[in-house]
Amino acid sequence: MSTAKTPVAILLSGRGSNATALIDAARDPAFPARICLVLSNKPDAPGLEMARQAGLPTRAIDHRPFGKDRAAHEHAIHAALEEAGAKTVCLAGYMRLLTPYLTNTWAGRMLNIHPSILPSFPGLHTHERALEAGVRLHGCTVHLVTEDMDEGPILGQAAVPVLPDDTADMLAARVLRQEHALYPLALRHFLTQNPATAANSAALVVA
Ligand code: GRF
């Protein structure tokens, strides 16, 4: 029996290693997503080129011509998502703050991965801040996107130890390996739940 696959779009701004993890996972016929679009606000993002090489539909919608009009940029993004038939969106290193237009339009259907155990360390420079704070556990979170940055319902988390001689780069690399495991797992879990109750379900934990 063939599995019904949900069309999923990925938004990215950079290297795209989490996008690669999702794309690789979606190659499995049993995985409940197919990647219908990889879209970037940066035309030269390495992740966009990776997706092209993987034979996937890609779009670059540069934010710069839109100037300060973030909502107009997001209308263009939304139109591209609709055109591609996306039903779920995964932010994977998408480095633009979203306005309520896009977060409301995609409420309950947009996921993000963040490199910390939320609600600790929302925002940028999470690994440096984790080292400064002296935490002994750090990690990553997949959550639903809401209007407030890094605050939506948590779908899954993974934890790694912070080791005595860690630099921010060493810690980032250890977390990133877990991101690549967690994001496909959380997406699969999300898509195979009733979307109305997914946010209330037990979070996935990867130790
Ligand atoms: C990841 O650390 C992700 O958690 C954060 O941005 C980074 C993107 O890396 N949101 P990549 O482009 O997926 O390699």
PDB file of C-alpha atoms and ligand atoms in Angstrom:
ATOM      1  CA  MET A   1       0.000   0.000   0.000  1.00  0.00           C
ATOM      2  CA  SER A   2       1.410   3.405  -0.912  1.00  0.00           C
ATOM      3  CA  THR A   3       1.639   6.047   1.810  1.00  0.00           C
ATOM      4  CA  ALA A   4      -0.169   9.351   1.230  1.00  0.00           C
ATOM      5  CA  LYS A   5       2.532  11.985   1.342  1.00  0.00           C
ATOM      6  CA  THR A   6       1.838  15.537   2.494  1.00  0.00           C
ATOM      7  CA  PRO A   7       3.416  18.223   0.271  1.00  0.00           C
ATOM      8  CA  VAL A   8       5.911  20.072   2.468  1.00  0.00           C
ATOM      9  CA  ALA A   9       7.822  23.243   1.592  1.00  0.00           C
ATOM     10  CA  ILE A  10      11.137  24.163   3.188  1.00  0.00           C
ATOM     11  CA  LEU A  11      12.219  27.765   3.793  1.00  0.00           C
ATOM     12  CA  LEU A  12      15.910  28.416   4.323  1.00  0.00           C
ATOM     13  CA  SER A  13      18.496  31.180   4.166  1.00  0.00           C
ATOM     14  CA  GLY A  14      21.828  29.382   4.442  1.00  0.00           C
ATOM     15  CA  ARG A  15      23.734  26.134   4.159  1.00  0.00           C
ATOM     16  CA  GLY A  16      20.667  23.907   4.399  1.00  0.00           C
ATOM     17  CA  SER A  17      21.927  20.974   6.427  1.00  0.00           C
ATOM     18  CA  ASN A  18      18.538  20.557   8.135  1.00  0.00           C
ATOM     19  CA  ALA A  19      16.856  20.838   4.741  1.00  0.00           C
ATOM     20  CA  THR A  20      19.159  18.049   3.548  1.00  0.00           C
ATOM     21  CA  ALA A  21      18.069  15.889   6.478  1.00  0.00           C
ATOM     22  CA  LEU A  22      14.399  16.454   5.621  1.00  0.00           C
ATOM     23  CA  ILE A  23      14.976  15.842   1.903  1.00  0.00           C
ATOM     24  CA  ASP A  24      16.848  12.612   2.642  1.00  0.00           C
ATOM     25  CA  ALA A  25      14.115  11.425   4.995  1.00  0.00           C
ATOM     26  CA  ALA A  26      11.405  12.200   2.426  1.00  0.00           C
ATOM     27  CA  ARG A  27      13.094   9.862  -0.088  1.00  0.00           C
ATOM     28  CA  ASP A  28      11.775   6.956   1.955  1.00  0.00           C
ATOM     29  CA  PRO A  29       8.441   5.893   0.429  1.00  0.00           C
ATOM     30  CA  ALA A  30       7.160   5.320   3.965  1.00  0.00           C
ATOM     31  CA  PHE A  31       7.950   8.888   5.107  1.00  0.00           C
ATOM     32  CA  PRO A  32       4.718  10.922   5.229  1.00  0.00           C
ATOM     33  CA  ALA A  33       6.103  14.022   3.433  1.00  0.00           C
ATOM     34  CA  ARG A  34       7.259  14.887  -0.048  1.00  0.00           C
ATOM     35  CA  ILE A  35       9.231  18.083  -0.496  1.00  0.00           C
ATOM     36  CA  CYS A  36       7.253  20.165  -2.982  1.00  0.00           C
ATOM     37  CA  LEU A  37       9.376  23.335  -2.819  1.00  0.00           C
ATOM     38  CA  VAL A  38      12.595  24.680  -1.338  1.00  0.00           C
ATOM     39  CA  LEU A  39      12.401  28.437  -1.081  1.00  0.00           C
ATOM     40  CA  SER A  40      14.994  30.968   0.037  1.00  0.00           C
ATOM     41  CA  ASN A  41      15.099  34.708   0.619  1.00  0.00           C
ATOM     42  CA  LYS A  42      18.776  34.481  -0.397  1.00  0.00           C
ATOM     43  CA  PRO A  43      19.275  33.668  -4.069  1.00  0.00           C
ATOM     44  CA  ASP A  44      22.851  32.474  -3.374  1.00  0.00           C
ATOM     45  CA  ALA A  45      22.019  30.263  -0.364  1.00  0.00           C
ATOM     46  CA  PRO A  46      24.020  27.007  -0.567  1.00  0.00           C
ATOM     47  CA  GLY A  47      20.885  25.168   0.581  1.00  0.00           C
ATOM     48  CA  LEU A  48      19.063  26.280  -2.549  1.00  0.00           C
ATOM     49  CA  GLU A  49      21.797  24.882  -4.770  1.00  0.00           C
ATOM     50  CA  MET A  50      21.767  21.637  -2.766  1.00  0.00           C
ATOM     51  CA  ALA A  51      18.014  21.326  -3.396  1.00  0.00           C
ATOM     52  CA  ARG A  52      18.485  22.018  -7.128  1.00  0.00           C
ATOM     53  CA  GLN A  53      21.096  19.269  -7.258  1.00  0.00           C
ATOM     54  CA  ALA A  54      18.603  16.989  -5.531  1.00  0.00           C
ATOM     55  CA  GLY A  55      16.193  17.670  -8.389  1.00  0.00           C
ATOM     56  CA  LEU A  56      13.626  19.526  -6.284  1.00  0.00           C
ATOM     57  CA  PRO A  57      11.609  22.596  -7.264  1.00  0.00           C
ATOM     58  CA  THR A  58      13.288  25.733  -5.893  1.00  0.00           C
ATOM     59  CA  ARG A  59      12.418  29.403  -5.670  1.00  0.00           C
ATOM     60  CA  ALA A  60      14.464  32.416  -4.612  1.00  0.00           C
ATOM     61  CA  ILE A  61      12.399  35.364  -3.429  1.00  0.00           C
ATOM     62  CA  ASP A  62      14.964  37.966  -2.471  1.00  0.00           C
ATOM     63  CA  HIS A  63      13.767  40.161   0.407  1.00  0.00           C
ATOM     64  CA  ARG A  64      15.926  43.126  -0.617  1.00  0.00           C
ATOM     65  CA  PRO A  65      13.728  44.550  -3.416  1.00  0.00           C
ATOM     66  CA  PHE A  66      10.867  44.696  -0.887  1.00  0.00           C
ATOM     67  CA  GLY A  67      12.815  47.050   1.384  1.00  0.00           C
ATOM     68  CA  LYS A  68      11.027  47.493   4.712  1.00  0.00           C
ATOM     69  CA  ASP A  69       7.778  45.987   3.427  1.00  0.00           C
ATOM     70  CA  ARG A  70       8.088  42.591   5.110  1.00  0.00           C
ATOM     71  CA  ALA A  71       4.434  41.773   4.552  1.00  0.00           C
ATOM     72  CA  ALA A  72       4.774  42.281   0.771  1.00  0.00           C
ATOM     73  CA  HIS A  73       7.736  39.893   0.741  1.00  0.00           C
ATOM     74  CA  GLU A  74       5.676  37.395   2.702  1.00  0.00           C
ATOM     75  CA  HIS A  75       2.728  37.726   0.323  1.00  0.00           C
ATOM     76  CA  ALA A  76       5.095  36.704  -2.487  1.00  0.00           C
ATOM     77  CA  ILE A  77       6.321  33.770  -0.388  1.00  0.00           C
ATOM     78  CA  HIS A  78       2.777  32.698   0.426  1.00  0.00           C
ATOM     79  CA  ALA A  79       1.827  32.819  -3.264  1.00  0.00           C
ATOM     80  CA  ALA A  80       4.797  30.556  -4.086  1.00  0.00           C
ATOM     81  CA  LEU A  81       3.820  28.137  -1.308  1.00  0.00           C
ATOM     82  CA  GLU A  82       0.251  27.988  -2.594  1.00  0.00           C
ATOM     83  CA  GLU A  83       1.401  27.530  -6.173  1.00  0.00           C
ATOM     84  CA  ALA A  84       3.564  24.601  -5.081  1.00  0.00           C
ATOM     85  CA  GLY A  85       0.612  23.055  -3.271  1.00  0.00           C
ATOM     86  CA  ALA A  86       2.343  23.100   0.125  1.00  0.00           C
ATOM     87  CA  LYS A  87       0.245  21.943   3.054  1.00  0.00           C
ATOM     88  CA  THR A  88       2.963  22.214   5.697  1.00  0.00           C
ATOM     89  CA  VAL A  89       6.018  24.484   5.883  1.00  0.00           C
ATOM     90  CA  CYS A  90       9.309  23.698   7.605  1.00  0.00           C
ATOM     91  CA  LEU A  91      11.560  26.601   8.475  1.00  0.00           C
ATOM     92  CA  ALA A  92      15.118  25.286   8.352  1.00  0.00           C
ATOM     93  CA  GLY A  93      17.527  28.096   9.105  1.00  0.00           C
ATOM     94  CA  TYR A  94      15.217  30.740   7.652  1.00  0.00           C
ATOM     95  CA  MET A  95      16.773  33.904   9.033  1.00  0.00           C
ATOM     96  CA  ARG A  96      13.975  36.452   8.605  1.00  0.00           C
ATOM     97  CA  LEU A  97      11.624  37.483  11.371  1.00  0.00           C
ATOM     98  CA  LEU A  98       8.097  36.641  10.275  1.00  0.00           C
ATOM     99  CA  THR A  99       5.166  39.048  10.488  1.00  0.00           C
ATOM    100  CA  PRO A 100       1.747  38.012  11.795  1.00  0.00           C
ATOM    101  CA  TYR A 101       0.590  37.779   8.176  1.00  0.00           C
ATOM    102  CA  LEU A 102       2.619  34.638   7.456  1.00  0.00           C
ATOM    103  CA  THR A 103       2.458  33.146  10.952  1.00  0.00           C
ATOM    104  CA  ASN A 104      -1.339  33.518  11.060  1.00  0.00           C
ATOM    105  CA  THR A 105      -1.853  32.287   7.509  1.00  0.00           C
ATOM    106  CA  TRP A 106       0.166  29.154   8.293  1.00  0.00           C
ATOM    107  CA  ALA A 107      -0.834  28.783  11.953  1.00  0.00           C
ATOM    108  CA  GLY A 108      -0.661  25.152  13.010  1.00  0.00           C
ATOM    109  CA  ARG A 109       1.003  24.202   9.719  1.00  0.00           C
ATOM    110  CA  MET A 110       4.449  25.803  10.060  1.00  0.00           C
ATOM    111  CA  LEU A 111       7.327  24.186  11.980  1.00  0.00           C
ATOM    112  CA  ASN A 112      10.719  25.568  12.984  1.00  0.00           C
ATOM    113  CA  ILE A 113      13.899  24.081  14.396  1.00  0.00           C
ATOM    114  CA  HIS A 114      15.761  26.093  16.988  1.00  0.00           C
ATOM    115  CA  PRO A 115      19.220  25.261  18.359  1.00  0.00           C
ATOM    116  CA  SER A 116      18.434  25.254  22.082  1.00  0.00           C
ATOM    117  CA  ILE A 117      16.161  23.530  24.535  1.00  0.00           C
ATOM    118  CA  LEU A 118      13.382  26.109  24.510  1.00  0.00           C
ATOM    119  CA  PRO A 119      12.271  28.074  26.420  1.00  0.00           C
ATOM    120  CA  SER A 120      15.963  28.508  27.281  1.00  0.00           C
ATOM    121  CA  PHE A 121      17.934  30.649  24.853  1.00  0.00           C
ATOM    122  CA  PRO A 122      15.460  31.881  22.259  1.00  0.00           C
ATOM    123  CA  GLY A 123      16.979  34.082  19.550  1.00  0.00           C
ATOM    124  CA  LEU A 124      20.536  34.058  18.237  1.00  0.00           C
ATOM    125  CA  HIS A 125      23.961  32.881  19.513  1.00  0.00           C
ATOM    126  CA  THR A 126      22.425  30.060  21.509  1.00  0.00           C
ATOM    127  CA  HIS A 127      25.614  27.996  21.873  1.00  0.00           C
ATOM    128  CA  GLU A 128      27.677  30.903  23.200  1.00  0.00           C
ATOM    129  CA  ARG A 129      24.884  31.745  25.641  1.00  0.00           C
ATOM    130  CA  ALA A 130      24.575  28.139  26.796  1.00  0.00           C
ATOM    131  CA  LEU A 131      28.319  28.065  27.558  1.00  0.00           C
ATOM    132  CA  GLU A 132      28.147  31.408  29.370  1.00  0.00           C
ATOM    133  CA  ALA A 133      25.211  30.204  31.459  1.00  0.00           C
ATOM    134  CA  GLY A 134      27.113  27.069  32.463  1.00  0.00           C
ATOM    135  CA  VAL A 135      24.285  24.682  31.606  1.00  0.00           C
ATOM    136  CA  ARG A 136      25.247  21.007  31.497  1.00  0.00           C
ATOM    137  CA  LEU A 137      22.623  20.060  28.939  1.00  0.00           C
ATOM    138  CA  HIS A 138      21.921  21.838  25.671  1.00  0.00           C
ATOM    139  CA  GLY A 139      20.111  20.788  22.516  1.00  0.00           C
ATOM    140  CA  CYS A 140      17.462  21.669  19.993  1.00  0.00           C
ATOM    141  CA  THR A 141      13.715  22.060  19.676  1.00  0.00           C
ATOM    142  CA  VAL A 142      11.172  21.593  16.902  1.00  0.00           C
ATOM    143  CA  HIS A 143       8.110  23.735  17.522  1.00  0.00           C
ATOM    144  CA  LEU A 144       5.094  25.176  15.796  1.00  0.00           C
ATOM    145  CA  VAL A 145       5.591  28.754  14.645  1.00  0.00           C
ATOM    146  CA  THR A 146       3.465  31.433  16.277  1.00  0.00           C
ATOM    147  CA  GLU A 147       3.592  35.229  16.241  1.00  0.00           C
ATOM    148  CA  ASP A 148       6.146  35.336  19.036  1.00  0.00           C
ATOM    149  CA  MET A 149       9.616  34.222  18.022  1.00  0.00           C
ATOM    150  CA  ASP A 150      10.685  30.755  19.276  1.00  0.00           C
ATOM    151  CA  GLU A 151       7.604  30.468  21.479  1.00  0.00           C
ATOM    152  CA  GLY A 152       5.186  28.086  19.747  1.00  0.00           C
ATOM    153  CA  PRO A 153       4.060  24.714  21.096  1.00  0.00           C
ATOM    154  CA  ILE A 154       6.937  22.252  21.347  1.00  0.00           C
ATOM    155  CA  LEU A 155       6.740  19.174  19.131  1.00  0.00           C
ATOM    156  CA  GLY A 156      10.073  17.590  20.007  1.00  0.00           C
ATOM    157  CA  GLN A 157      13.391  18.170  21.705  1.00  0.00           C
ATOM    158  CA  ALA A 158      16.820  16.560  21.731  1.00  0.00           C
ATOM    159  CA  ALA A 159      19.510  17.024  24.350  1.00  0.00           C
ATOM    160  CA  VAL A 160      23.306  16.754  24.295  1.00  0.00           C
ATOM    161  CA  PRO A 161      25.835  17.100  27.128  1.00  0.00           C
ATOM    162  CA  VAL A 162      27.946  20.233  27.430  1.00  0.00           C
ATOM    163  CA  LEU A 163      31.517  18.998  27.906  1.00  0.00           C
ATOM    164  CA  PRO A 164      34.159  20.776  30.003  1.00  0.00           C
ATOM    165  CA  ASP A 165      36.380  21.965  27.147  1.00  0.00           C
ATOM    166  CA  ASP A 166      33.617  22.779  24.681  1.00  0.00           C
ATOM    167  CA  THR A 167      33.894  25.774  22.411  1.00  0.00           C
ATOM    168  CA  ALA A 168      30.729  27.197  20.889  1.00  0.00           C
ATOM    169  CA  ASP A 169      31.658  25.550  17.585  1.00  0.00           C
ATOM    170  CA  MET A 170      32.142  22.125  19.164  1.00  0.00           C
ATOM    171  CA  LEU A 171      28.835  22.414  20.966  1.00  0.00           C
ATOM    172  CA  ALA A 172      27.079  23.652  17.816  1.00  0.00           C
ATOM    173  CA  ALA A 173      28.352  20.630  15.868  1.00  0.00           C
ATOM    174  CA  ARG A 174      27.103  18.230  18.565  1.00  0.00           C
ATOM    175  CA  VAL A 175      23.692  19.906  18.602  1.00  0.00           C
ATOM    176  CA  LEU A 176      23.503  19.989  14.808  1.00  0.00           C
ATOM    177  CA  ARG A 177      23.860  16.201  14.593  1.00  0.00           C
ATOM    178  CA  GLN A 178      20.807  15.938  16.843  1.00  0.00           C
ATOM    179  CA  GLU A 179      18.922  18.533  14.785  1.00  0.00           C
ATOM    180  CA  HIS A 180      19.333  16.304  11.747  1.00  0.00           C
ATOM    181  CA  ALA A 181      17.848  13.357  13.644  1.00  0.00           C
ATOM    182  CA  LEU A 182      15.116  15.323  15.408  1.00  0.00           C
ATOM    183  CA  TYR A 183      13.617  17.346  12.565  1.00  0.00           C
ATOM    184  CA  PRO A 184      12.563  14.403  10.350  1.00  0.00           C
ATOM    185  CA  LEU A 185      11.329  12.545  13.426  1.00  0.00           C
ATOM    186  CA  ALA A 186       9.255  15.490  14.627  1.00  0.00           C
ATOM    187  CA  LEU A 187       7.859  16.138  11.142  1.00  0.00           C
ATOM    188  CA  ARG A 188       6.869  12.507  10.764  1.00  0.00           C
ATOM    189  CA  HIS A 189       5.221  12.562  14.173  1.00  0.00           C
ATOM    190  CA  PHE A 190       3.424  15.827  13.344  1.00  0.00           C
ATOM    191  CA  LEU A 191       2.101  14.619   9.988  1.00  0.00           C
ATOM    192  CA  THR A 192       0.867  11.319  11.295  1.00  0.00           C
ATOM    193  CA  GLN A 193      -1.042  12.914  14.201  1.00  0.00           C
ATOM    194  CA  ASN A 194      -4.376  14.627  13.973  1.00  0.00           C
ATOM    195  CA  PRO A 195      -3.175  18.221  13.307  1.00  0.00           C
ATOM    196  CA  ALA A 196      -5.781  19.514  15.764  1.00  0.00           C
ATOM    197  CA  THR A 197      -4.209  17.611  18.624  1.00  0.00           C
ATOM    198  CA  ALA A 198      -0.557  17.401  17.570  1.00  0.00           C
ATOM    199  CA  ALA A 199       0.484  20.395  19.629  1.00  0.00           C
ATOM    200  CA  ASN A 200      -0.919  18.768  22.746  1.00  0.00           C
ATOM    201  CA  SER A 201       0.737  15.438  22.237  1.00  0.00           C
ATOM    202  CA  ALA A 202       3.745  14.361  24.227  1.00  0.00           C
ATOM    203  CA  ALA A 203       6.954  15.883  22.949  1.00  0.00           C
ATOM    204  CA  LEU A 204       9.469  13.608  21.333  1.00  0.00           C
ATOM    205  CA  VAL A 205      12.683  13.315  23.234  1.00  0.00           C
ATOM    206  CA  VAL A 206      15.921  12.144  21.688  1.00  0.00           C
ATOM    207  CA  ALA A 207      18.513  11.522  24.364  1.00  0.00           C
TER     208      ALA A 207
HETATM  209  C1  GRF B   1      20.332  25.448  12.606  1.00  0.00           C
HETATM  210  O1  GRF B   1      21.165  25.463  13.723  1.00  0.00           O
HETATM  211  C2  GRF B   1      18.900  25.655  13.007  1.00  0.00           C
HETATM  212  O2  GRF B   1      18.600  25.126  14.253  1.00  0.00           O
HETATM  213  C3  GRF B   1      18.808  27.168  13.060  1.00  0.00           C
HETATM  214  O3  GRF B   1      19.596  27.625  11.994  1.00  0.00           O
HETATM  215  C4  GRF B   1      20.593  26.647  11.700  1.00  0.00           C
HETATM  216  C5  GRF B   1      20.435  26.306  10.257  1.00  0.00           C
HETATM  217  O4  GRF B   1      21.437  25.437   9.813  1.00  0.00           O
HETATM  218  N1  GRF B   1      17.437  27.598  12.985  1.00  0.00           N
HETATM  219  P1  GRF B   1      21.265  24.691   8.420  1.00  0.00           P
HETATM  220  O5  GRF B   1      21.099  25.782   7.353  1.00  0.00           O
HETATM  221  O6  GRF B   1      20.070  23.816   8.523  1.00  0.00           O
HETATM  222  O7  GRF B   1      22.551  23.932   8.234  1.00  0.00           O
END
